[in-house]
Coordinates of C-alpha atoms in Angstrom, one line a residue:
M1 CA 16.7 -8.4 -14.7
R2 CA 19.1 -7.3 -17.5
V3 CA 20.5 -9.4 -20.2
Q4 CA 24.1 -9.1 -18.9
Q5 CA 23.1 -10.3 -15.5
C6 CA 21.2 -13.3 -16.9
V7 CA 23.7 -14.5 -19.5
E8 CA 26.6 -14.5 -17.1
Y9 CA 25.1 -17.5 -15.4
L10 CA 25.2 -19.5 -18.6
S11 CA 28.1 -21.8 -19.5
H12 CA 30.2 -21.4 -22.7
S13 CA 28.5 -24.4 -24.2
T14 CA 25.0 -23.1 -23.5
R15 CA 25.9 -19.7 -25.1
Q16 CA 27.4 -21.5 -28.1
A17 CA 24.2 -23.6 -28.5
M18 CA 22.2 -20.4 -28.6
R19 CA 24.5 -18.8 -31.1
D20 CA 24.1 -21.9 -33.3
E21 CA 20.3 -21.6 -33.0
H22 CA 20.6 -18.0 -34.1
E23 CA 22.5 -19.0 -37.2
K24 CA 20.2 -21.9 -38.0
R25 CA 16.9 -20.1 -37.4
L26 CA 17.7 -16.5 -38.2
G27 CA 20.7 -16.7 -40.5
I28 CA 22.8 -14.4 -38.1
R29 CA 26.5 -15.0 -38.4
D30 CA 28.8 -12.7 -36.4
E31 CA 31.3 -12.8 -33.6
R32 CA 29.2 -10.9 -31.0
D33 CA 28.6 -12.6 -27.7
V34 CA 25.0 -13.7 -26.9
H35 CA 24.3 -10.9 -24.4
V36 CA 25.3 -8.3 -27.1
R37 CA 23.0 -9.8 -29.6
L38 CA 20.1 -10.1 -27.2
A39 CA 20.5 -6.4 -26.2
D40 CA 20.5 -5.3 -29.9
P41 CA 17.1 -3.8 -31.1
A42 CA 17.8 -5.0 -34.6
F43 CA 18.1 -8.6 -33.4
A44 CA 14.7 -8.3 -31.6
A45 CA 13.2 -6.8 -34.8
E46 CA 14.6 -9.7 -36.9
V47 CA 13.2 -12.3 -34.4
W48 CA 9.7 -10.7 -34.6
K49 CA 9.9 -10.6 -38.4
Q50 CA 10.7 -14.3 -38.7
A51 CA 8.8 -15.6 -35.7
S52 CA 6.1 -18.2 -36.3
E53 CA 2.6 -17.7 -34.9
P54 CA 3.2 -19.8 -31.7
E55 CA 6.3 -17.7 -31.0
R56 CA 4.4 -14.4 -31.5
Q57 CA 1.7 -15.6 -29.2
A58 CA 4.2 -16.5 -26.5
I59 CA 6.0 -13.1 -27.0
R60 CA 2.6 -11.3 -26.6
L61 CA 2.0 -13.1 -23.3
F62 CA 5.4 -12.1 -21.9
V63 CA 5.1 -8.5 -23.0
T64 CA 1.4 -7.9 -22.1
S65 CA 0.6 -10.2 -19.2
S66 CA 3.8 -10.9 -17.3
A67 CA 5.1 -9.2 -14.2
R68 CA 8.2 -7.4 -15.5
G69 CA 8.9 -10.3 -17.9
F70 CA 8.5 -13.0 -15.3
F71 CA 6.1 -16.0 -15.1
R72 CA 6.1 -18.8 -12.5
K73 CA 5.6 -22.1 -14.3
R74 CA 2.1 -22.6 -12.8
E75 CA 1.1 -19.1 -13.9
W76 CA 2.3 -19.8 -17.5
D77 CA 0.4 -23.2 -17.5
R78 CA -2.8 -21.4 -16.4
L79 CA -2.5 -18.7 -19.0
S80 CA -1.6 -21.2 -21.8
A81 CA -4.2 -23.9 -20.9
K82 CA -6.6 -23.0 -23.7
N83 CA -3.8 -23.2 -26.4
H84 CA -1.2 -25.2 -24.6
R85 CA 0.3 -27.1 -27.6
H86 CA 1.0 -23.9 -29.6
L87 CA 2.3 -21.9 -26.7
A88 CA 4.5 -24.7 -25.5
V89 CA 6.1 -24.8 -28.9
G90 CA 6.5 -21.0 -28.9
L91 CA 8.0 -20.9 -25.4
N92 CA 10.4 -23.6 -26.2
R93 CA 11.7 -21.9 -29.3
L94 CA 12.1 -18.6 -27.5
R95 CA 14.1 -20.4 -24.8
R96 CA 16.4 -21.9 -27.5
L97 CA 17.0 -18.4 -28.9
G98 CA 17.8 -17.1 -25.4
L99 CA 14.9 -14.6 -25.5
V100 CA 13.4 -16.4 -22.4
L101 CA 15.6 -18.0 -19.7
T102 CA 14.7 -20.7 -17.2
V103 CA 14.9 -19.7 -13.6
R104 CA 14.6 -21.8 -10.5
K105 CA 13.9 -21.1 -6.8
M106 CA 15.9 -23.3 -4.4
W107 CA 15.8 -26.4 -6.7
S108 CA 12.0 -26.5 -6.6
E109 CA 9.8 -24.0 -8.3
I110 CA 10.5 -23.1 -12.0
G111 CA 9.9 -19.8 -13.7
Y112 CA 10.5 -18.2 -17.1
L113 CA 12.2 -14.8 -17.4
M114 CA 12.4 -12.5 -20.4
P115 CA 15.3 -10.0 -19.8
R116 CA 14.5 -6.4 -19.7
E117 CA 16.2 -5.2 -22.9
V118 CA 14.6 -8.0 -24.9
R119 CA 11.2 -7.2 -23.5
E120 CA 11.6 -3.5 -24.3
H121 CA 12.7 -4.1 -27.9
L122 CA 9.8 -6.6 -28.5
T123 CA 7.4 -4.2 -26.9
C124 CA 8.4 -1.7 -29.6
C125 CA 7.5 -4.3 -32.2
L126 CA 4.0 -4.6 -30.7
L127 CA 3.3 -0.9 -30.1
P128 CA 1.9 1.1 -33.1
E129 CA 4.0 3.7 -34.7
A130 CA 3.9 7.0 -32.8
E131 CA 1.5 9.3 -34.5
S132 CA 2.3 12.9 -35.0
P133 CA 0.6 14.6 -32.0
S134 CA -2.4 16.7 -32.9
P135 CA -2.2 20.3 -31.6
A136 CA -3.3 20.2 -28.0
P137 CA -6.0 22.6 -26.8
K138 CA -5.1 25.5 -24.7
T139 CA -3.9 23.9 -21.5
L140 CA -4.4 25.2 -18.0
P141 CA -1.9 25.3 -15.1
Y142 CA -1.8 22.0 -13.1
Y143 CA -2.7 22.0 -9.5
I144 CA 0.7 20.5 -8.4
T145 CA 3.9 22.4 -9.2
A146 CA 6.8 20.7 -10.8
G147 CA 10.1 20.0 -9.0
R148 CA 13.2 21.8 -10.1
G149 CA 14.8 18.5 -11.2
L150 CA 15.9 15.3 -9.5
H151 CA 19.6 16.0 -10.4
L152 CA 19.4 19.3 -8.5
D153 CA 17.7 17.8 -5.5
L154 CA 20.4 15.1 -5.4
F155 CA 23.0 17.9 -5.7
A156 CA 21.5 19.7 -2.7
V157 CA 21.6 16.5 -0.6
L158 CA 25.2 15.8 -1.6
L159 CA 26.3 19.3 -0.6
F160 CA 24.6 18.9 2.8
I161 CA 26.3 15.6 3.4
R162 CA 29.7 16.9 2.4
D163 CA 29.5 20.0 4.6
N164 CA 27.8 18.5 7.6
D165 CA 28.1 15.6 9.9
V166 CA 25.2 13.2 9.3
P167 CA 25.0 10.6 12.1
L168 CA 22.9 7.5 11.8
T169 CA 20.6 6.0 14.4
Q170 CA 21.1 2.5 15.8
K171 CA 18.6 1.3 13.2
G172 CA 20.5 3.0 10.4
G173 CA 18.1 5.9 9.9
L174 CA 18.6 9.7 10.1
H175 CA 17.8 11.7 13.2
R176 CA 14.7 13.8 13.0
R177 CA 16.5 17.1 13.2
V178 CA 18.8 16.1 10.3
R179 CA 15.8 14.9 8.2
Q180 CA 14.1 18.2 8.7
K181 CA 17.1 20.2 7.5
M182 CA 17.6 17.9 4.5
A183 CA 13.9 17.9 3.5
A184 CA 13.8 21.7 3.4
L185 CA 16.4 21.5 0.6
L186 CA 14.2 19.5 -1.8
S187 CA 11.6 20.5 -4.4
L188 CA 10.1 17.0 -4.4
D189 CA 7.3 17.1 -1.8
R190 CA 4.5 15.0 -0.4
S191 CA 2.0 15.9 -3.2
H192 CA 4.3 14.1 -5.7
V193 CA 4.2 10.8 -3.9
D194 CA 0.8 10.7 -2.2
G195 CA -0.6 8.2 -4.6
W196 CA 2.0 5.6 -4.3
K197 CA 0.8 2.1 -3.6
L198 CA 4.0 0.1 -4.3
P199 CA 5.2 -1.7 -1.1
P200 CA 7.1 -0.9 1.0
L201 CA 6.9 2.7 -0.2
A202 CA 3.2 2.9 0.7
D203 CA 4.1 2.0 4.3
E204 CA 6.6 4.9 4.7
E205 CA 5.7 8.1 6.6
P206 CA 4.1 10.4 3.9
D207 CA 6.0 13.5 5.1
G208 CA 9.4 11.8 5.0
L209 CA 8.9 9.9 1.8
P210 CA 10.3 12.5 -0.6
L211 CA 13.6 12.6 1.3
D212 CA 13.6 8.8 1.4
V213 CA 13.3 8.6 -2.3
V214 CA 16.1 11.0 -3.0
L215 CA 18.4 9.2 -0.5
D216 CA 17.4 5.9 -2.0
V217 CA 18.5 7.2 -5.5
A218 CA 21.8 8.5 -4.0
L219 CA 22.5 5.1 -2.4
R220 CA 21.6 3.1 -5.5
L221 CA 23.9 5.3 -7.6
G222 CA 26.7 4.8 -5.0
L223 CA 27.0 8.5 -4.3
V224 CA 26.7 8.1 -0.6
R225 CA 27.3 5.2 1.8
P226 CA 27.0 4.5 5.5
Q227 CA 30.3 4.4 7.3
E228 CA 30.9 4.1 11.0
K229 CA 27.4 5.2 11.9
R230 CA 27.6 8.2 9.6
L231 CA 26.4 8.9 6.1
V232 CA 29.3 10.0 4.0
L233 CA 30.0 10.8 0.3
A234 CA 31.7 8.3 -2.0
E235 CA 34.0 11.0 -3.4
R236 CA 35.1 9.2 -6.5
R237 CA 31.5 8.3 -7.6
V238 CA 30.3 11.8 -6.9
L239 CA 33.0 13.3 -9.2
Q240 CA 32.1 10.7 -11.9
W241 CA 28.4 11.6 -11.6
L242 CA 29.1 15.3 -11.8
D243 CA 31.2 14.8 -15.0
M244 CA 28.4 12.9 -16.8
T245 CA 26.6 14.7 -19.7
P246 CA 23.0 15.8 -18.9
E247 CA 21.7 13.2 -21.4
Q248 CA 23.7 10.4 -19.7
S249 CA 22.6 11.6 -16.2
W250 CA 19.0 11.7 -17.2
E251 CA 19.1 8.3 -18.9
Q252 CA 20.7 6.8 -15.8
L253 CA 18.1 8.3 -13.4
Y254 CA 15.1 7.4 -15.6
E255 CA 16.3 3.8 -15.9
L256 CA 16.7 3.6 -12.1
A257 CA 13.2 5.2 -11.5
A258 CA 11.5 2.8 -14.0
E259 CA 13.3 -0.2 -12.5
Q260 CA 12.6 0.6 -8.9
Y261 CA 9.4 2.7 -8.6
L262 CA 7.3 1.5 -11.6
P263 CA 4.5 -0.9 -10.6
H264 CA 5.0 -4.5 -11.8
E265 CA 2.0 -5.1 -14.1
G266 CA 3.0 -5.6 -17.8
W267 CA 1.2 -2.6 -19.1
W268 CA 3.3 -0.2 -16.9
D269 CA 6.5 -1.2 -18.7
A270 CA 4.8 -0.4 -22.1
L271 CA 3.6 2.9 -20.7
A272 CA 7.1 3.9 -19.6
L273 CA 8.6 2.8 -22.9
W274 CA 5.9 4.7 -24.9
M275 CA 6.6 7.9 -22.9
K276 CA 10.4 7.5 -23.3
R277 CA 10.2 7.4 -27.1
S278 CA 7.8 10.3 -27.3
P279 CA 9.2 13.6 -28.7
L280 CA 10.3 16.4 -26.5
E281 CA 8.4 19.6 -26.0
Q282 CA 5.2 18.3 -27.5
W283 CA 1.9 17.8 -25.6
H284 CA 0.6 14.2 -25.5
S285 CA -2.9 13.1 -24.6
L286 CA -3.0 10.6 -21.7
D287 CA -6.3 9.2 -23.0
S288 CA -4.9 8.7 -26.4
M289 CA -1.8 6.9 -25.1
L290 CA -3.9 4.5 -22.9
R291 CA -6.2 3.8 -25.8
S292 CA -3.2 2.9 -28.0
L293 CA -1.9 0.5 -25.4
A294 CA -5.3 -1.2 -25.2
E295 CA -5.4 -1.6 -29.0
A296 CA -1.9 -3.1 -28.8
G297 CA -3.3 -5.9 -26.6
F298 CA -2.5 -4.7 -23.1
A299 CA -5.1 -5.4 -20.5
L300 CA -5.7 -2.1 -18.7
P301 CA -7.7 -1.9 -15.5
D302 CA -10.7 0.4 -15.2
E303 CA -8.8 2.8 -13.0
A304 CA -5.8 2.9 -15.3
K305 CA -5.9 6.7 -15.9
R306 CA -6.1 7.5 -12.2
R307 CA -3.3 5.1 -11.3
V308 CA -1.0 6.5 -14.1
V309 CA -1.5 10.0 -12.7
D310 CA -1.1 9.2 -9.0
E311 CA 1.6 6.5 -9.2
W312 CA 3.8 7.7 -12.1
L313 CA 3.1 11.1 -13.6
H314 CA 3.1 12.9 -10.3
L315 CA 6.5 11.3 -9.5
L316 CA 8.0 12.4 -12.8
L317 CA 6.5 15.9 -12.2
G318 CA 8.3 16.0 -8.8
F319 CA 11.5 14.9 -10.5
G320 CA 11.1 17.9 -12.9
W321 CA 11.0 15.7 -16.0
I322 CA 7.5 16.4 -17.3
Q323 CA 4.9 19.1 -17.3
L324 CA 1.2 18.4 -16.8
G325 CA -1.8 20.4 -18.0
T326 CA -5.5 20.1 -18.0
A327 CA -7.6 21.1 -21.0
A328 CA -10.9 22.9 -20.8
D329 CA -12.8 19.6 -21.2
G330 CA -10.8 18.0 -18.4
A331 CA -8.5 15.9 -20.6
L332 CA -5.0 15.5 -19.2
Y333 CA -2.0 16.3 -21.3
W334 CA 1.7 15.8 -20.5
R335 CA 5.0 16.7 -22.2
W336 CA 8.7 16.2 -21.5
N337 CA 10.6 19.0 -19.9
S338 CA 13.8 19.3 -22.0
L339 CA 15.6 21.4 -19.4
P340 CA 17.2 18.4 -17.5
R341 CA 18.6 17.1 -20.8
L342 CA 19.9 20.3 -22.3
P343 CA 23.7 20.8 -22.5
R344 CA 24.9 22.7 -19.5
E345 CA 26.8 25.5 -21.2
E346 CA 25.7 28.6 -19.3
G347 CA 27.7 30.7 -16.9
W348 CA 26.9 32.4 -13.6
F349 CA 26.7 36.1 -12.8
V350 CA 28.8 37.7 -10.1
D351 CA 28.2 41.2 -8.8
P352 CA 31.0 43.4 -7.3
A353 CA 29.7 42.8 -3.8
G354 CA 30.3 39.0 -4.1
G355 CA 26.7 37.9 -4.8
I356 CA 26.4 35.0 -7.3
T357 CA 23.4 34.0 -9.4
I358 CA 23.6 30.5 -11.0
P359 CA 21.1 29.6 -13.8
P360 CA 20.0 25.9 -14.1
L361 CA 22.3 25.1 -17.1
V362 CA 25.6 25.8 -15.4
P363 CA 27.8 22.7 -15.3
L364 CA 27.4 20.9 -12.0
Q365 CA 31.1 20.2 -11.6
A366 CA 31.7 23.9 -11.7
V367 CA 29.0 24.6 -9.1
W368 CA 30.5 21.8 -6.9
A369 CA 33.9 23.5 -7.1
L370 CA 32.4 26.9 -6.3
S371 CA 30.5 25.5 -3.3
R372 CA 33.8 24.7 -1.5
F373 CA 34.3 28.3 -0.7
C374 CA 30.9 29.9 -1.3
P375 CA 27.6 28.9 0.5
L376 CA 24.8 28.2 -2.0
A377 CA 21.0 28.1 -1.6
F378 CA 18.2 27.3 -4.1
D379 CA 15.8 30.1 -5.1
G380 CA 13.3 28.5 -7.3
D381 CA 15.1 27.1 -10.3
L382 CA 18.1 29.3 -9.6
L383 CA 21.0 28.8 -7.2
R384 CA 22.3 31.9 -5.3
G385 CA 25.5 32.3 -3.4
E386 CA 27.3 35.0 -1.6
L387 CA 31.1 35.2 -1.0
Q388 CA 31.8 35.3 2.7
A389 CA 35.0 35.6 4.7
K390 CA 34.7 32.5 6.9
P391 CA 34.0 29.9 4.1
L392 CA 36.7 31.3 1.9
Q393 CA 39.2 31.3 4.8
A394 CA 38.3 27.7 5.6
F395 CA 39.0 26.8 2.0
L396 CA 42.4 28.5 2.2
A397 CA 43.2 26.7 5.4
A398 CA 42.3 23.3 3.8
G399 CA 45.0 23.8 1.2
G400 CA 43.2 26.0 -1.4
T401 CA 44.7 29.2 -2.7
E402 CA 43.3 32.7 -3.5
R403 CA 44.3 32.1 -7.1
Q404 CA 42.2 28.9 -7.3
A405 CA 39.2 30.7 -5.9
V406 CA 39.5 33.5 -8.4
E407 CA 40.0 31.1 -11.3
T408 CA 37.0 29.0 -10.3
L409 CA 34.9 32.2 -10.3
R410 CA 36.3 33.4 -13.6
Q411 CA 36.1 30.2 -15.6
S412 CA 32.3 29.9 -15.4
C413 CA 31.4 33.5 -15.2
A414 CA 29.2 34.8 -18.0
H415 CA 30.9 38.2 -18.0
P416 CA 34.3 39.5 -17.0
L417 CA 34.8 39.0 -13.3
P418 CA 34.6 42.3 -11.4
E419 CA 38.0 43.4 -10.0
A420 CA 36.4 44.1 -6.7
V421 CA 35.7 40.4 -6.2
G422 CA 39.4 39.6 -6.6
Q423 CA 40.3 42.3 -4.1
L424 CA 37.7 41.0 -1.7
I425 CA 39.2 37.5 -1.8
A426 CA 42.8 38.9 -1.4
M427 CA 41.7 40.9 1.7
W428 CA 40.0 37.9 3.3
G429 CA 43.0 35.8 2.6
K430 CA 45.3 38.1 4.5
N431 CA 43.0 38.0 7.5
A432 CA 42.7 34.2 7.6
R433 CA 43.4 32.8 11.1
Q434 CA 42.0 29.2 10.7
I435 CA 44.2 26.3 11.8
Q436 CA 43.7 23.1 9.9
L437 CA 44.8 19.6 11.0
E438 CA 45.7 17.3 8.2
P439 CA 46.5 13.6 8.1
L440 CA 50.0 12.6 6.8
V441 CA 51.5 9.2 5.9
R442 CA 54.6 8.2 7.8
V443 CA 57.2 6.2 5.7
R444 CA 59.7 4.2 7.7
T445 CA 62.8 2.6 6.2
A446 CA 64.6 -0.4 7.7
H447 CA 67.8 1.5 8.4
P448 CA 69.3 5.0 7.7
G449 CA 71.4 3.8 4.8
L450 CA 68.2 3.0 2.9
L451 CA 66.9 6.5 3.3
E452 CA 70.2 7.9 2.1
E453 CA 69.9 5.6 -0.9
L454 CA 66.5 7.1 -1.8
R455 CA 68.0 10.6 -1.5
Q456 CA 70.4 9.7 -4.4
I457 CA 67.5 8.8 -6.7
E458 CA 66.0 11.9 -8.4
A459 CA 62.5 10.4 -8.9
F460 CA 62.1 10.3 -5.1
Q461 CA 63.0 13.9 -4.4
P462 CA 59.4 15.3 -4.5
Y463 CA 58.5 12.8 -1.7
L464 CA 61.4 13.6 0.6
Q465 CA 60.5 17.2 1.5
M466 CA 59.4 16.3 5.1
V467 CA 62.2 14.1 6.6
I468 CA 61.7 13.8 10.3
S469 CA 64.4 11.3 11.4
P470 CA 67.3 9.3 9.8
T471 CA 64.9 6.6 8.9
D472 CA 61.4 8.3 8.5
F473 CA 59.8 10.9 6.3
L474 CA 56.2 12.1 5.7
V475 CA 54.1 12.3 2.6
T476 CA 50.5 13.5 2.0
P477 CA 47.7 10.9 1.5
A478 CA 47.4 12.1 -2.1
Q479 CA 51.1 11.1 -2.7
E480 CA 50.8 7.6 -1.1
A481 CA 49.6 5.6 -4.2
N482 CA 52.2 7.2 -6.5
L483 CA 55.0 6.6 -4.0
L484 CA 54.0 2.9 -3.6
A485 CA 54.1 2.5 -7.4
L486 CA 57.5 4.2 -7.6
F487 CA 58.9 1.9 -4.9
R488 CA 57.8 -1.1 -6.9
A489 CA 59.1 0.3 -10.1
Y490 CA 62.6 0.6 -8.5
G491 CA 62.5 -2.9 -7.1
Y492 CA 61.6 -2.1 -3.5
E493 CA 59.0 -4.0 -1.6
P494 CA 56.8 -1.5 0.4
Q495 CA 54.5 -2.8 3.0
A496 CA 51.4 -0.7 4.0
G497 CA 50.5 -0.8 7.6
A498 CA 47.6 -3.1 8.5
P499 CA 45.1 -0.4 9.7
M500 CA 45.7 1.8 6.7
R501 CA 45.4 -1.2 4.3
E502 CA 42.2 -2.4 5.8
E503 CA 40.7 1.1 5.7
R504 CA 41.7 1.6 2.1
E505 CA 40.4 -1.8 1.0
A506 CA 37.1 -1.1 2.8
A507 CA 36.7 2.2 1.1
D508 CA 37.6 0.7 -2.3
S509 CA 35.1 -2.1 -1.9
T510 CA 32.3 0.1 -0.9
E511 CA 32.8 2.4 -3.9
D512 CA 33.2 -0.3 -6.5
V513 CA 30.2 -2.5 -5.5
P514 CA 26.7 -1.1 -6.2
A515 CA 25.0 -0.4 -2.9
A516 CA 21.5 -1.3 -1.9
G517 CA 18.9 1.4 -1.6
L518 CA 17.3 2.8 1.5
F519 CA 14.4 0.3 1.1
T520 CA 13.9 -2.8 -0.8
V521 CA 11.2 -3.0 -3.5
D522 CA 10.3 -6.7 -3.9
R523 CA 10.7 -7.9 -7.5
P524 CA 8.7 -10.8 -8.9
W525 CA 11.8 -12.9 -9.5
D526 CA 13.4 -12.4 -6.1
G527 CA 14.8 -15.7 -4.9
Y528 CA 15.1 -17.2 -8.4
A529 CA 18.4 -17.9 -10.1
V530 CA 19.0 -18.3 -13.8
E531 CA 19.4 -22.0 -14.6
N532 CA 22.2 -23.1 -17.0
T533 CA 20.1 -25.1 -19.4
F534 CA 19.4 -25.3 -23.1
P535 CA 16.1 -26.9 -23.8
D536 CA 15.7 -29.9 -26.1
Q537 CA 13.8 -29.3 -29.3
W538 CA 10.8 -31.3 -28.1
E539 CA 10.8 -30.1 -24.5
G540 CA 7.3 -29.3 -23.4
M541 CA 5.8 -31.4 -26.3
P542 CA 6.3 -35.0 -25.1
Q543 CA 3.2 -36.3 -26.8
A544 CA 4.3 -35.2 -30.2
A545 CA 7.9 -36.3 -29.5
A546 CA 6.6 -39.8 -28.5
L547 CA 4.7 -40.4 -31.8
P548 CA 6.3 -43.3 -33.7
K549 CA 8.4 -41.9 -36.6
M550 CA 6.8 -44.3 -38.9
W551 CA 3.5 -42.5 -38.4
T552 CA 4.9 -39.1 -39.2
Q553 CA 7.6 -39.9 -41.8
H554 CA 6.1 -42.6 -43.9
F555 CA 2.9 -42.6 -46.1
Q556 CA 1.8 -46.2 -46.0
S557 CA -1.0 -48.6 -45.1
Y558 CA -1.5 -50.1 -41.7
H559 CA -3.2 -53.0 -39.9
P560 CA -6.8 -51.9 -39.0
Q561 CA -6.1 -51.8 -35.3
T562 CA -2.9 -49.7 -35.8
L563 CA -4.8 -47.5 -38.2
R564 CA -7.4 -46.8 -35.5
D565 CA -4.7 -46.1 -32.9
L566 CA -3.0 -43.7 -35.3
L567 CA -6.2 -41.8 -36.0
Q568 CA -7.2 -41.7 -32.3
R569 CA -3.8 -40.3 -31.4
A570 CA -4.0 -37.6 -34.1
R571 CA -7.5 -36.7 -32.8
E572 CA -6.3 -36.3 -29.2
L573 CA -3.3 -34.1 -30.3
E574 CA -5.4 -32.2 -32.9
L575 CA -2.8 -33.0 -35.6
E576 CA -3.6 -33.1 -39.3
V577 CA -3.4 -36.4 -41.2
Q578 CA -2.9 -37.0 -44.9
L579 CA -4.7 -40.0 -46.3
R580 CA -5.4 -41.6 -49.7
L581 CA -8.6 -43.6 -50.3
S582 CA -8.8 -46.8 -52.3
G583 CA -10.4 -44.7 -55.1
G584 CA -7.3 -42.5 -55.3
Q585 CA -8.7 -39.4 -53.6
M586 CA -6.3 -37.4 -51.3
W587 CA -7.7 -35.9 -48.1
E588 CA -6.0 -33.7 -45.5
G589 CA -7.6 -32.6 -42.2
I590 CA -7.9 -33.1 -38.5
P591 CA -9.7 -36.3 -37.2
R592 CA -12.7 -35.3 -35.2
Q593 CA -14.3 -38.7 -34.5
V594 CA -13.4 -42.3 -34.9
A595 CA -16.4 -44.5 -34.1
V596 CA -18.3 -47.7 -34.9
E597 CA -21.5 -47.2 -36.9
M598 CA -23.6 -50.1 -38.2
G599 CA -20.7 -52.5 -37.6
Y600 CA -18.1 -50.5 -39.5
W601 CA -15.4 -48.1 -38.2
H602 CA -16.0 -44.6 -39.6
L603 CA -13.7 -41.5 -39.6
T604 CA -15.0 -37.9 -39.5
L605 CA -12.3 -35.6 -40.9
E606 CA -12.4 -31.8 -40.6
E607 CA -10.9 -30.1 -43.7
R608 CA -10.7 -26.4 -44.4
S609 CA -13.8 -26.7 -46.7
G610 CA -15.8 -28.7 -44.2
K611 CA -16.2 -32.1 -42.7
R612 CA -16.0 -35.5 -44.6
R613 CA -16.7 -39.1 -43.5
C614 CA -15.4 -42.3 -44.7
R615 CA -15.0 -45.9 -43.6
L616 CA -11.6 -47.0 -42.3
D617 CA -11.4 -49.9 -44.6
E618 CA -11.6 -47.4 -47.5
I619 CA -8.3 -45.8 -46.4
D620 CA -5.3 -47.0 -48.4
R621 CA -2.4 -45.0 -47.1
V622 CA -2.1 -42.5 -44.2
R623 CA 0.4 -40.4 -42.2
I624 CA 0.4 -37.8 -39.5
L625 CA 1.4 -34.3 -40.6
L626 CA 3.5 -32.5 -38.0
P627 CA 3.2 -28.6 -38.2
D628 CA 6.2 -26.8 -39.5
Y629 CA 6.7 -25.0 -36.2
L630 CA 7.4 -28.3 -34.5
Y631 CA 10.6 -28.8 -36.5

């Protein structure tokens, strides 16, 4: 769960208490909101720098042993049983800083959650500095070919959904014949997902899983949505996605893949983070990477290498993000493929006969515009198209013009557009015989005088080109929103028809709200909600908080029975005591034994230099020393 999602459940007073704790503990004074601070890598680095040992121990547990930063309370108690007092202090202080939040399941079971950004930044503090990679040995081709790129597979699926009717079954799935057509468009195949063990993906049909993954990504990005038993494009979202820079698009897709498809053990997050910060176009040894994670404190299973290859690297290979190679000694190396993140600044090539060759680095929005009148097909990493009469004439019938088609071809062409192509388009345009049915919006005024009034206002002239009666006129759907705004600006009160309004509101809501994916990957914290609470300073340490203040704040003498109680309590809590003997000697240490020997009470005190013994009646003054981290 991300910081923003977590903090929005906290009240203003809770956030202010965390800000006050930041100022008191870390000396941070600025006007940023809590969620902005927590997501800042510099803030996490400062926390790690100033953290006490109990805090660092708690951070290590959350980073190395939690399931995506989440612990149920009983899991935390089990892990911290051997060092409960120190870890209870560390956890409490992290909660007061907002680095760990309390979550609760239906008013019963409690858990602790470290938000994703916080966990990633603190993981960077634990991981060793990335070493300059040593020259890799001569690598051999890998036995599985890489995909052309997840963004291109997505593009192919979006084109298919735009140009074809994609009905859904009663259960919300795709018909077999449609699945077969769509699967043939992908470079992601079964070999890339064969090793998956993450439920429910492991239960899917292996042959259909690659298409399911691409559709799941498209649904989660909001690029497509089910509507009236059909799968349709969310046009606005698609255009926004096409306009993203390659780096932004890759970052978005990688974050989604790591969030949804990465297994939930703690070391997987560190692995993905290590890979993400590795330099491009350099070979990295998988064995070396796993060894570094183990040295940083992550508990790796015996089959870690096999699992990384089967459950993660093969998926990234299918997405076209990495390259894999095997050295002569069998060692596996990987490196990032920079192609999906390079600026898309190339142009396509058009021959006089209308054949088009499109390299991988042509801007996707230009290819999308071209595909409206030119059928496209993948040929390896290239896209190829051929201008044809019927698609072009359909484009013209839908409202496009010959000039738009020529300009689209010319703008992204790597060379001067052949004149023969323009002549070909003009010839096909003259022979166009398609008939296109278009929806229009009917505007009805209350009486003829109102329409005449609108005719006198110059601003309304562009919308009055299709008057069909003394009270009615037609506008295109594209003009509707502007016309409504214009009516309101001039003091009129337009009322949209109920069916139209409901349809528009439904479309807007489906595009603005992030959609669920094709399948649900269970997350450890599902069912838990962030609790609006700010822990007390002594929460989780009731024994230390219950000690009489006189025992901890005053250095004085006590009645023999009270003295025995004080020393016994310090022994149980393993707290240091400071005492002065009647001879003036000062001792400090942890009481290990308070017992009667030969009729006298004796104390065994463990100091740094060793153990000492004395009789209780020799003690003049005493007090319990609370560790600094308890304050």
